[in-house]
mmCIF file of C-alpha atoms in Angstrom:
data_model
loop_
_atom_site.group_PDB
_atom_site.id
_atom_site.type_symbol
_atom_site.label_atom_id
_atom_site.label_comp_id
_atom_site.label_asym_id
_atom_site.label_seq_id
_atom_site.Cartn_x
_atom_site.Cartn_y
_atom_site.Cartn_z
ATOM 1 C CA UNK A 12 -73.887 -76.890 45.544
ATOM 2 C CA UNK A 13 -74.640 -80.843 44.335
ATOM 3 C CA UNK A 14 -71.259 -82.761 42.803
ATOM 4 C CA UNK A 15 -72.081 -85.629 41.181
ATOM 5 C CA UNK A 16 -69.239 -88.267 40.984
ATOM 6 C CA UNK A 17 -69.393 -90.665 38.123
ATOM 7 C CA UNK A 18 -66.413 -93.387 37.718
ATOM 8 C CA UNK A 19 -65.962 -96.776 36.542
ATOM 9 C CA UNK A 20 -65.950 -98.192 40.336
ATOM 10 C CA UNK A 21 -67.577 -97.064 43.680
ATOM 11 C CA UNK A 22 -65.809 -94.343 45.654
ATOM 12 C CA UNK A 23 -67.017 -96.570 48.357
ATOM 13 C CA UNK A 24 -64.373 -99.053 47.478
ATOM 14 C CA UNK A 25 -61.249 -98.525 49.149
ATOM 15 C CA UNK A 26 -59.362 -100.787 46.431
ATOM 16 C CA UNK A 27 -60.899 -98.771 43.386
ATOM 17 C CA UNK A 28 -57.695 -97.252 41.887
ATOM 18 C CA UNK A 29 -55.577 -98.089 44.537
ATOM 19 C CA UNK A 30 -58.128 -95.967 46.819
ATOM 20 C CA UNK A 31 -58.042 -92.886 45.097
ATOM 21 C CA UNK A 32 -61.812 -93.159 44.365
ATOM 22 C CA UNK A 33 -62.427 -93.536 48.013
ATOM 23 C CA UNK A 34 -60.217 -90.757 49.522
ATOM 24 C CA UNK A 35 -61.315 -87.982 46.734
ATOM 25 C CA UNK A 36 -64.899 -89.051 47.511
ATOM 26 C CA UNK A 37 -64.283 -88.322 51.582
ATOM 27 C CA UNK A 38 -62.357 -85.073 50.137
ATOM 28 C CA UNK A 39 -65.088 -83.703 48.432
ATOM 29 C CA UNK A 40 -67.682 -84.557 51.134
ATOM 30 C CA UNK A 41 -66.254 -82.249 53.502
ATOM 31 C CA UNK A 42 -67.859 -79.530 51.691
ATOM 32 C CA UNK A 43 -70.275 -80.547 49.798
ATOM 33 C CA UNK A 44 -73.341 -82.702 48.721
ATOM 34 C CA UNK A 45 -72.217 -85.741 46.404
ATOM 35 C CA UNK A 46 -74.273 -88.246 44.827
ATOM 36 C CA UNK A 47 -71.989 -91.019 43.213
ATOM 37 C CA UNK A 48 -72.999 -93.422 40.016
ATOM 38 C CA UNK A 49 -70.844 -96.088 38.506
ATOM 39 C CA UNK A 50 -71.447 -98.136 35.447
ATOM 40 C CA UNK A 51 -70.631 -101.656 34.770
ATOM 41 C CA UNK A 52 -69.589 -103.588 31.385
ATOM 42 C CA UNK A 53 -72.979 -104.086 29.456
ATOM 43 C CA UNK A 54 -73.426 -107.893 28.365
ATOM 44 C CA UNK A 55 -72.903 -106.847 24.792
ATOM 45 C CA UNK A 56 -69.674 -105.346 25.429
ATOM 46 C CA UNK A 57 -68.241 -108.523 27.427
ATOM 47 C CA UNK A 58 -69.341 -110.198 23.895
ATOM 48 C CA UNK A 59 -67.099 -107.900 22.148
ATOM 49 C CA UNK A 60 -64.451 -108.958 24.386
ATOM 50 C CA UNK A 61 -64.102 -112.356 22.626
ATOM 51 C CA UNK A 62 -63.541 -111.026 19.252
ATOM 52 C CA UNK A 63 -60.726 -108.955 20.288
ATOM 53 C CA UNK A 64 -58.950 -111.911 22.694
ATOM 54 C CA UNK A 65 -59.129 -113.157 19.286
ATOM 55 C CA UNK A 66 -57.629 -110.602 17.408
ATOM 56 C CA UNK A 67 -54.776 -110.384 20.473
ATOM 57 C CA UNK A 68 -54.151 -114.006 19.395
ATOM 58 C CA UNK A 69 -54.111 -114.138 15.723
ATOM 59 C CA UNK A 70 -52.224 -110.749 15.299
ATOM 60 C CA UNK A 71 -50.162 -111.018 18.454
ATOM 61 C CA UNK A 72 -51.105 -107.140 19.316
ATOM 62 C CA UNK A 73 -53.035 -106.390 22.817
ATOM 63 C CA UNK A 74 -56.282 -104.437 23.016
ATOM 64 C CA UNK A 75 -57.283 -102.269 25.723
ATOM 65 C CA UNK A 76 -60.742 -102.577 25.481
ATOM 66 C CA UNK A 77 -61.718 -99.488 27.755
ATOM 67 C CA UNK A 78 -59.970 -97.212 25.117
ATOM 68 C CA UNK A 79 -62.725 -98.405 22.041
ATOM 69 C CA UNK A 80 -64.962 -95.563 20.732
ATOM 70 C CA UNK A 81 -67.627 -98.124 20.623
ATOM 71 C CA UNK A 82 -67.102 -98.961 24.497
ATOM 72 C CA UNK A 83 -66.802 -94.996 25.029
ATOM 73 C CA UNK A 84 -70.262 -93.990 23.414
ATOM 74 C CA UNK A 85 -72.001 -96.709 25.565
ATOM 75 C CA UNK A 86 -71.059 -95.115 28.919
ATOM 76 C CA UNK A 87 -70.974 -91.463 27.470
ATOM 77 C CA UNK A 88 -74.847 -92.273 26.330
ATOM 78 C CA UNK A 89 -75.554 -93.861 30.111
ATOM 79 C CA UNK A 90 -74.099 -90.614 32.056
ATOM 80 C CA UNK A 91 -76.153 -88.432 29.652
ATOM 81 C CA UNK A 92 -79.274 -90.238 31.243
ATOM 82 C CA UNK A 93 -78.184 -90.152 34.688
ATOM 83 C CA UNK A 94 -77.122 -86.386 34.478
ATOM 84 C CA UNK A 95 -80.693 -85.296 33.182
ATOM 85 C CA UNK A 96 -82.457 -87.390 36.102
ATOM 86 C CA UNK A 97 -79.839 -86.144 39.117
ATOM 87 C CA UNK A 98 -79.055 -82.781 37.588
ATOM 88 C CA UNK A 99 -76.002 -82.369 39.442
ATOM 89 C CA UNK A 100 -74.053 -78.517 39.621
ATOM 90 C CA UNK A 101 -70.961 -79.898 38.646
ATOM 91 C CA UNK A 102 -69.834 -83.434 37.425
ATOM 92 C CA UNK A 103 -66.105 -84.790 38.942
ATOM 93 C CA UNK A 104 -64.893 -87.565 36.889
ATOM 94 C CA UNK A 105 -61.580 -89.270 37.626
ATOM 95 C CA UNK A 106 -59.872 -91.171 35.497
ATOM 96 C CA UNK A 107 -62.488 -92.756 33.275
ATOM 97 C CA UNK A 108 -62.129 -90.781 29.904
ATOM 98 C CA UNK A 109 -64.746 -93.263 28.368
ATOM 99 C CA UNK A 110 -67.772 -91.734 30.392
ATOM 100 C CA UNK A 111 -67.161 -88.253 29.113
ATOM 101 C CA UNK A 112 -65.720 -88.011 25.477
ATOM 102 C CA UNK A 113 -68.692 -88.670 23.885
ATOM 103 C CA UNK A 114 -71.031 -87.073 26.575
ATOM 104 C CA UNK A 115 -73.350 -84.198 25.633
ATOM 105 C CA UNK A 116 -74.363 -81.743 28.683
ATOM 106 C CA UNK A 117 -74.355 -78.682 30.177
ATOM 107 C CA UNK A 118 -73.241 -79.964 33.012
ATOM 108 C CA UNK A 119 -69.475 -78.346 33.899
ATOM 109 C CA UNK A 120 -67.078 -81.391 34.310
ATOM 110 C CA UNK A 121 -63.971 -81.563 36.209
ATOM 111 C CA UNK A 122 -61.563 -84.040 34.502
ATOM 112 C CA UNK A 123 -59.078 -85.891 37.092
ATOM 113 C CA UNK A 124 -56.356 -87.998 35.815
ATOM 114 C CA UNK A 125 -52.753 -89.079 36.263
ATOM 115 C CA UNK A 126 -51.566 -89.455 32.813
ATOM 116 C CA UNK A 127 -53.006 -88.693 29.366
ATOM 117 C CA UNK A 128 -53.617 -92.131 26.898
ATOM 118 C CA UNK A 129 -50.831 -90.478 24.425
ATOM 119 C CA UNK A 130 -47.972 -90.732 26.956
ATOM 120 C CA UNK A 131 -48.905 -94.226 28.291
ATOM 121 C CA UNK A 132 -48.009 -95.512 24.781
ATOM 122 C CA UNK A 133 -44.959 -97.709 25.550
ATOM 123 C CA UNK A 134 -44.733 -96.744 29.213
ATOM 124 C CA UNK A 135 -46.710 -99.226 30.866
ATOM 125 C CA UNK A 136 -46.477 -102.625 29.682
ATOM 126 C CA UNK A 137 -50.230 -103.124 29.596
ATOM 127 C CA UNK A 138 -50.488 -100.231 27.366
ATOM 128 C CA UNK A 139 -47.781 -101.646 25.003
ATOM 129 C CA UNK A 140 -47.839 -103.326 21.915
ATOM 130 C CA UNK A 141 -51.430 -102.154 21.270
ATOM 131 C CA UNK A 142 -53.300 -102.880 18.030
ATOM 132 C CA UNK A 143 -52.828 -99.721 15.946
ATOM 133 C CA UNK A 144 -56.387 -98.809 15.767
ATOM 134 C CA UNK A 145 -56.976 -99.256 19.544
ATOM 135 C CA UNK A 146 -54.037 -96.406 19.610
ATOM 136 C CA UNK A 147 -55.565 -94.120 17.101
ATOM 137 C CA UNK A 148 -58.920 -94.602 19.007
ATOM 138 C CA UNK A 149 -57.919 -94.677 22.291
ATOM 139 C CA UNK A 150 -55.992 -90.973 21.530
ATOM 140 C CA UNK A 151 -58.953 -89.783 20.036
ATOM 141 C CA UNK A 152 -61.043 -90.212 23.155
ATOM 142 C CA UNK A 153 -58.859 -89.775 25.838
ATOM 143 C CA UNK A 154 -57.934 -86.284 23.796
ATOM 144 C CA UNK A 155 -62.137 -85.722 23.741
ATOM 145 C CA UNK A 156 -62.387 -86.489 27.185
ATOM 146 C CA UNK A 157 -59.980 -83.119 28.053
ATOM 147 C CA UNK A 158 -61.928 -81.158 25.942
ATOM 148 C CA UNK A 159 -65.517 -81.908 26.740
ATOM 149 C CA UNK A 160 -63.992 -81.206 30.706
ATOM 150 C CA UNK A 161 -64.473 -77.239 31.945
ATOM 151 C CA UNK A 162 -61.017 -77.700 33.853
ATOM 152 C CA UNK A 163 -58.927 -80.788 34.576
ATOM 153 C CA UNK A 164 -57.050 -81.484 37.564
ATOM 154 C CA UNK A 165 -54.032 -83.213 36.776
ATOM 155 C CA UNK A 166 -51.963 -85.108 39.090
ATOM 156 C CA UNK A 167 -48.615 -83.898 37.894
ATOM 157 C CA UNK A 168 -46.555 -81.633 36.065
ATOM 158 C CA UNK A 169 -45.708 -84.615 33.641
ATOM 159 C CA UNK A 170 -49.180 -85.102 32.849
ATOM 160 C CA UNK A 171 -50.067 -81.301 32.326
ATOM 161 C CA UNK A 172 -46.964 -81.686 29.959
ATOM 162 C CA UNK A 173 -48.330 -83.989 27.504
ATOM 163 C CA UNK A 174 -52.034 -82.505 28.229
ATOM 164 C CA UNK A 175 -50.651 -79.291 26.688
ATOM 165 C CA UNK A 176 -48.315 -80.408 24.175
ATOM 166 C CA UNK A 177 -49.839 -83.660 22.589
ATOM 167 C CA UNK A 178 -54.119 -82.490 23.250
ATOM 168 C CA UNK A 179 -53.502 -78.822 23.223
ATOM 169 C CA UNK A 180 -55.861 -78.225 26.116
ATOM 170 C CA UNK A 181 -54.844 -74.401 27.451
ATOM 171 C CA UNK A 182 -52.993 -74.081 30.371
ATOM 172 C CA UNK A 183 -55.593 -71.876 32.099
ATOM 173 C CA UNK A 184 -57.614 -75.244 31.794
ATOM 174 C CA UNK A 185 -55.845 -77.020 34.141
ATOM 175 C CA UNK A 186 -54.468 -77.260 37.473
ATOM 176 C CA UNK A 187 -51.718 -79.328 38.490
ATOM 177 C CA UNK A 188 -52.626 -80.899 42.327
ATOM 178 C CA UNK A 189 -50.946 -83.975 43.617
ATOM 179 C CA UNK A 190 -53.194 -86.893 45.098
ATOM 180 C CA UNK A 191 -52.881 -87.780 48.960
ATOM 181 C CA UNK A 192 -52.021 -89.991 51.160
ATOM 182 C CA UNK A 193 -54.165 -93.237 51.622
ATOM 183 C CA UNK A 194 -54.184 -93.927 54.664
ATOM 184 C CA UNK A 195 -57.024 -93.711 57.415
ATOM 185 C CA UNK A 196 -54.784 -92.927 60.494
ATOM 186 C CA UNK A 197 -52.045 -90.228 60.007
ATOM 187 C CA UNK A 198 -49.531 -90.606 62.463
ATOM 188 C CA UNK A 199 -48.663 -87.358 64.770
ATOM 189 C CA UNK A 200 -45.438 -85.849 64.621
ATOM 190 C CA UNK A 201 -44.789 -86.709 68.329
ATOM 191 C CA UNK A 202 -44.980 -90.377 67.159
ATOM 192 C CA UNK A 203 -42.175 -90.304 64.464
ATOM 193 C CA UNK A 204 -38.940 -91.102 65.407
ATOM 194 C CA UNK A 205 -36.402 -88.926 66.781
ATOM 195 C CA UNK A 206 -32.898 -90.789 66.286
ATOM 196 C CA UNK A 207 -32.135 -92.850 63.518
ATOM 197 C CA UNK A 208 -30.950 -96.297 64.208
ATOM 198 C CA UNK A 209 -27.487 -98.373 63.760
ATOM 199 C CA UNK A 210 -29.406 -100.157 61.545
ATOM 200 C CA UNK A 211 -30.816 -98.831 58.391
ATOM 201 C CA UNK A 212 -34.322 -99.992 57.672
ATOM 202 C CA UNK A 213 -35.215 -99.792 53.723
ATOM 203 C CA UNK A 214 -38.852 -100.286 52.602
ATOM 204 C CA UNK A 215 -39.823 -101.323 49.323
ATOM 205 C CA UNK A 216 -43.540 -100.975 49.122
ATOM 206 C CA UNK A 217 -45.372 -101.933 45.432
ATOM 207 C CA UNK A 218 -47.808 -104.226 44.303
ATOM 208 C CA UNK A 219 -45.356 -105.004 40.424
ATOM 209 C CA UNK A 220 -41.955 -106.456 41.270
ATOM 210 C CA UNK A 221 -40.344 -105.508 37.851
ATOM 211 C CA UNK A 222 -42.246 -102.163 37.559
ATOM 212 C CA UNK A 223 -41.364 -100.916 40.824
ATOM 213 C CA UNK A 224 -37.576 -101.635 40.271
ATOM 214 C CA UNK A 225 -37.835 -104.698 42.912
ATOM 215 C CA UNK A 226 -34.969 -105.958 41.879
ATOM 216 C CA UNK A 227 -32.691 -102.919 42.028
ATOM 217 C CA UNK A 228 -33.976 -102.460 45.542
ATOM 218 C CA UNK A 229 -32.624 -105.789 46.647
ATOM 219 C CA UNK A 230 -29.365 -105.168 44.749
ATOM 220 C CA UNK A 231 -29.192 -102.137 46.407
ATOM 221 C CA UNK A 232 -29.268 -103.884 49.785
ATOM 222 C CA UNK A 233 -26.737 -105.978 49.302
ATOM 223 C CA UNK A 234 -24.682 -102.838 47.778
ATOM 224 C CA UNK A 235 -25.040 -101.512 51.104
ATOM 225 C CA UNK A 236 -24.336 -104.547 53.372
ATOM 226 C CA UNK A 237 -20.942 -105.070 50.768
ATOM 227 C CA UNK A 238 -20.054 -101.247 52.100
ATOM 228 C CA UNK A 239 -20.092 -102.503 55.950
ATOM 229 C CA UNK A 240 -23.424 -100.795 56.251
ATOM 230 C CA UNK A 241 -26.227 -102.272 58.973
ATOM 231 C CA UNK A 242 -29.117 -102.329 56.752
ATOM 232 C CA UNK A 243 -32.269 -104.163 56.723
ATOM 233 C CA UNK A 244 -35.228 -104.422 54.169
ATOM 234 C CA UNK A 245 -38.411 -105.143 54.067
ATOM 235 C CA UNK A 246 -40.498 -105.965 50.808
ATOM 236 C CA UNK A 247 -44.385 -105.097 50.900
ATOM 237 C CA UNK A 248 -46.992 -106.096 48.212
ATOM 238 C CA UNK A 249 -45.155 -108.702 46.070
ATOM 239 C CA UNK A 250 -43.409 -111.914 45.610
ATOM 240 C CA UNK A 251 -40.186 -111.651 44.359
ATOM 241 C CA UNK A 252 -39.752 -114.172 41.592
ATOM 242 C CA UNK A 253 -36.403 -115.829 43.757
ATOM 243 C CA UNK A 254 -35.897 -116.990 47.030
ATOM 244 C CA UNK A 255 -34.012 -114.385 49.343
ATOM 245 C CA UNK A 256 -32.081 -116.278 52.018
ATOM 246 C CA UNK A 257 -30.547 -112.989 53.800
ATOM 247 C CA UNK A 258 -32.040 -113.365 57.205
ATOM 248 C CA UNK A 259 -32.112 -108.929 56.931
ATOM 249 C CA UNK A 260 -34.680 -109.554 54.383
ATOM 250 C CA UNK A 261 -38.334 -109.881 55.207
ATOM 251 C CA UNK A 262 -40.896 -110.389 52.386
ATOM 252 C CA UNK A 263 -44.669 -109.709 53.020
ATOM 253 C CA UNK A 264 -46.517 -110.315 49.894
ATOM 254 C CA UNK A 265 -49.321 -108.705 50.715
ATOM 255 C CA UNK A 266 -51.304 -106.792 53.132
ATOM 256 C CA UNK A 267 -54.839 -105.087 52.998
ATOM 257 C CA UNK A 268 -55.426 -101.857 54.710
ATOM 258 C CA UNK A 269 -59.044 -102.561 54.931
ATOM 259 C CA UNK A 270 -57.909 -105.548 57.551
ATOM 260 C CA UNK A 271 -57.306 -103.374 60.893
ATOM 261 C CA UNK A 272 -54.684 -106.141 61.945
ATOM 262 C CA UNK A 273 -52.706 -105.718 58.752
ATOM 263 C CA UNK A 274 -53.354 -102.100 58.531
ATOM 264 C CA UNK A 275 -51.208 -101.701 61.855
ATOM 265 C CA UNK A 276 -48.905 -103.862 61.024
ATOM 266 C CA UNK A 277 -48.124 -101.735 58.161
ATOM 267 C CA UNK A 278 -48.285 -98.634 60.652
ATOM 268 C CA UNK A 279 -46.019 -99.850 62.603
ATOM 269 C CA UNK A 280 -43.231 -100.892 59.815
ATOM 270 C CA UNK A 281 -43.758 -97.220 58.643
ATOM 271 C CA UNK A 282 -43.021 -95.717 62.349
ATOM 272 C CA UNK A 283 -39.457 -98.089 61.833
ATOM 273 C CA UNK A 284 -38.887 -97.222 58.246
ATOM 274 C CA UNK A 285 -35.542 -94.853 57.803
ATOM 275 C CA UNK A 286 -35.855 -94.800 53.693
ATOM 276 C CA UNK A 287 -38.495 -95.460 51.298
ATOM 277 C CA UNK A 288 -36.715 -97.465 48.494
ATOM 278 C CA UNK A 289 -38.535 -97.242 45.406
ATOM 279 C CA UNK A 290 -36.628 -97.395 41.575
ATOM 280 C CA UNK A 291 -39.870 -97.659 39.388
ATOM 281 C CA UNK A 292 -39.662 -97.627 36.105
ATOM 282 C CA UNK A 293 -42.700 -96.784 35.229
ATOM 283 C CA UNK A 294 -45.076 -94.033 37.808
ATOM 284 C CA UNK A 295 -47.695 -91.884 36.984
ATOM 285 C CA UNK A 296 -48.409 -90.531 40.153
ATOM 286 C CA UNK A 297 -47.217 -91.009 43.647
ATOM 287 C CA UNK A 298 -49.542 -92.123 46.502
ATOM 288 C CA UNK A 299 -46.914 -93.889 48.329
ATOM 289 C CA UNK A 300 -44.708 -91.005 48.341
ATOM 290 C CA UNK A 301 -47.585 -89.004 50.117
ATOM 291 C CA UNK A 302 -47.719 -91.765 52.214
ATOM 292 C CA UNK A 303 -43.813 -92.556 53.335
ATOM 293 C CA UNK A 304 -43.938 -87.985 53.878
ATOM 294 C CA UNK A 305 -46.966 -88.950 56.759
ATOM 295 C CA UNK A 306 -44.354 -90.644 58.663
ATOM 296 C CA UNK A 307 -41.550 -88.367 57.729
ATOM 297 C CA UNK A 308 -39.861 -91.099 55.678
ATOM 298 C CA UNK A 309 -37.574 -89.639 52.675
ATOM 299 C CA UNK A 310 -37.977 -91.328 49.426
ATOM 300 C CA UNK A 311 -35.379 -92.828 47.374
ATOM 301 C CA UNK A 312 -36.822 -93.095 44.288
ATOM 302 C CA UNK A 313 -36.431 -92.775 40.333
ATOM 303 C CA UNK A 314 -36.967 -89.450 37.990
ATOM 304 C CA UNK A 315 -39.794 -90.807 35.704
ATOM 305 C CA UNK A 316 -43.148 -89.901 34.586
ATOM 306 C CA UNK A 317 -45.165 -87.903 37.353
ATOM 307 C CA UNK A 318 -42.271 -88.625 40.410
ATOM 308 C CA UNK A 319 -41.092 -85.472 40.160
ATOM 309 C CA UNK A 320 -44.272 -83.622 41.415
ATOM 310 C CA UNK A 321 -44.123 -85.643 44.576
ATOM 311 C CA UNK A 322 -40.503 -86.078 45.505
ATOM 312 C CA UNK A 323 -38.290 -82.986 45.054
ATOM 313 C CA UNK A 324 -34.798 -83.429 45.682
ATOM 314 C CA UNK A 325 -32.799 -82.751 48.690
ATOM 315 C CA UNK A 326 -35.911 -81.478 50.102
ATOM 316 C CA UNK A 327 -38.323 -84.912 50.610
ATOM 317 C CA UNK A 328 -36.073 -87.281 48.794
ATOM 318 C CA UNK A 329 -34.059 -87.366 45.790
ATOM 319 C CA UNK A 330 -35.036 -89.150 42.453
ATOM 320 C CA UNK A 331 -32.552 -90.654 40.711
ATOM 321 C CA UNK A 332 -31.626 -90.823 36.807
ATOM 322 C CA UNK A 333 -33.477 -93.971 34.933
ATOM 323 C CA UNK A 334 -30.335 -95.262 34.025
ATOM 324 C CA UNK A 335 -29.321 -95.646 37.379
ATOM 325 C CA UNK A 336 -28.217 -99.241 38.953
ATOM 326 C CA UNK A 337 -28.025 -100.480 42.434
ATOM 327 C CA UNK A 338 -24.949 -98.434 43.145
ATOM 328 C CA UNK A 339 -26.121 -95.109 42.886
ATOM 329 C CA UNK A 340 -29.010 -95.568 44.830
ATOM 330 C CA UNK A 341 -26.641 -97.386 47.481
ATOM 331 C CA UNK A 342 -24.189 -94.151 47.199
ATOM 332 C CA UNK A 343 -27.123 -91.952 48.012
ATOM 333 C CA UNK A 344 -28.479 -93.768 51.119
ATOM 334 C CA UNK A 345 -25.067 -94.044 52.464
ATOM 335 C CA UNK A 346 -23.991 -90.411 51.971
ATOM 336 C CA UNK A 347 -27.942 -89.300 53.731
ATOM 337 C CA UNK A 348 -27.470 -91.654 56.280
ATOM 338 C CA UNK A 349 -24.214 -91.101 57.721
ATOM 339 C CA UNK A 350 -24.767 -87.431 57.672
ATOM 340 C CA UNK A 351 -26.755 -86.834 60.551
ATOM 341 C CA UNK A 352 -27.771 -83.256 60.128
ATOM 342 C CA UNK A 353 -28.435 -83.614 56.723
ATOM 343 C CA UNK A 354 -31.014 -86.595 57.605
ATOM 344 C CA UNK A 355 -33.016 -85.900 59.879
ATOM 345 C CA UNK A 356 -33.509 -82.188 57.884
ATOM 346 C CA UNK A 357 -34.674 -84.723 55.212
ATOM 347 C CA UNK A 358 -37.461 -86.349 57.726
ATOM 348 C CA UNK A 359 -39.052 -83.151 59.068
ATOM 349 C CA UNK A 360 -38.774 -81.908 55.230
ATOM 350 C CA UNK A 361 -40.471 -85.103 54.205
ATOM 351 C CA UNK A 362 -43.465 -84.725 56.814
ATOM 352 C CA UNK A 363 -43.674 -80.891 55.832
ATOM 353 C CA UNK A 364 -44.159 -81.971 52.470
ATOM 354 C CA UNK A 365 -47.080 -83.934 53.632
ATOM 355 C CA UNK A 366 -48.885 -81.623 55.197
ATOM 356 C CA UNK A 367 -48.535 -78.434 52.967
ATOM 357 C CA UNK A 368 -49.062 -80.382 49.536
ATOM 358 C CA UNK A 369 -49.357 -84.200 49.592
ATOM 359 C CA UNK A 370 -52.733 -84.901 51.351
ATOM 360 C CA UNK A 371 -56.354 -85.123 50.625
ATOM 361 C CA UNK A 372 -57.554 -81.747 52.582
ATOM 362 C CA UNK A 373 -55.591 -80.180 50.259
ATOM 363 C CA UNK A 374 -56.393 -81.839 46.993
ATOM 364 C CA UNK A 375 -59.925 -80.937 48.454
ATOM 365 C CA UNK A 376 -59.728 -77.394 49.135
ATOM 366 C CA UNK A 377 -58.366 -76.978 45.265
ATOM 367 C CA UNK A 378 -61.229 -78.911 43.884
ATOM 368 C CA UNK A 379 -63.370 -76.736 45.679
ATOM 369 C CA UNK A 380 -61.846 -73.584 44.342
ATOM 370 C CA UNK A 381 -62.179 -74.684 41.086
ATOM 371 C CA UNK A 382 -66.086 -76.007 41.528
ATOM 372 C CA UNK A 383 -66.872 -72.545 42.946
ATOM 373 C CA UNK A 384 -64.844 -70.713 40.235
ATOM 374 C CA UNK A 385 -66.783 -72.511 37.247
ATOM 375 C CA UNK A 386 -70.327 -71.843 38.935
ATOM 376 C CA UNK A 387 -69.850 -68.347 38.968
ATOM 377 C CA UNK A 388 -67.857 -67.579 36.019
#
């Protein structure tokens, strides 16, 4: 069976869509012959961007150009041409509704998404305050992409709910399949820490300080200190807006997993981490929770977006209400870390969730089953 892999980026680029393109491509290659192609913006769409930037200045509204119909129609036409040449048995399109919204083809399409355009309105800052015509066109082309797909692989129950409720996609056409850990090296169980330390080591891992709840994480650290707990916090992936003087807080603004030494540094930090602390304000899916699970790290996070598909209360962590402040996070961590049996079980279950659900092999098996069912039916 030949699979076409079409997207906005190359699946050979590890940074594309936070690594999801690369690892999905590798998972599919284990079972199928895969041919990929991706598209760059044509020059006249770049010229069109100038107009939309002027619109933003004049009307104080943002424009997500990739969710305009003209953009989508051009890409759909390019995809049609490519499909006539390549003739795949199945087409896989991850997170690029623009490619298939107006694509006319008899090739069955498996479309993967972590959210609908409808539910992103006002949820992520980049999708807030969009021009009304942009919202209308974005919702229409996104819905058409879901309609045109023979099957939809969605990264969370949250995304499925919107597809069913907002776009009226039949549930039989949807499979909820979590993403996996974007890691090249998975630690053996024997490598994972056996006993907790006197010092509780917290990890905040994210590139967007505000959206990921960085200030709440920092305030949680201070609240734990004030409760007499010995605690350390590592902040990786971003630079907090204010200088932090506490010697027990380490800031590493960026680690590139594509650089061997930096990947090893992150690996060593994860081996020594007791909790992933991520009070995120908005989250479609949860690759970082999959990665924490690979190291047997419980996640303390927020009940928002698609998080609950990845972090299940009392199993591999806890999701707190969006309204929760640092005090609630500190109380949860203190309660868990002072109960040896509960904490050990949480760590063991975190690894088990990774091994059974939150890995790319599990994702690949799901894809394989969907592809075979489409061809057989």
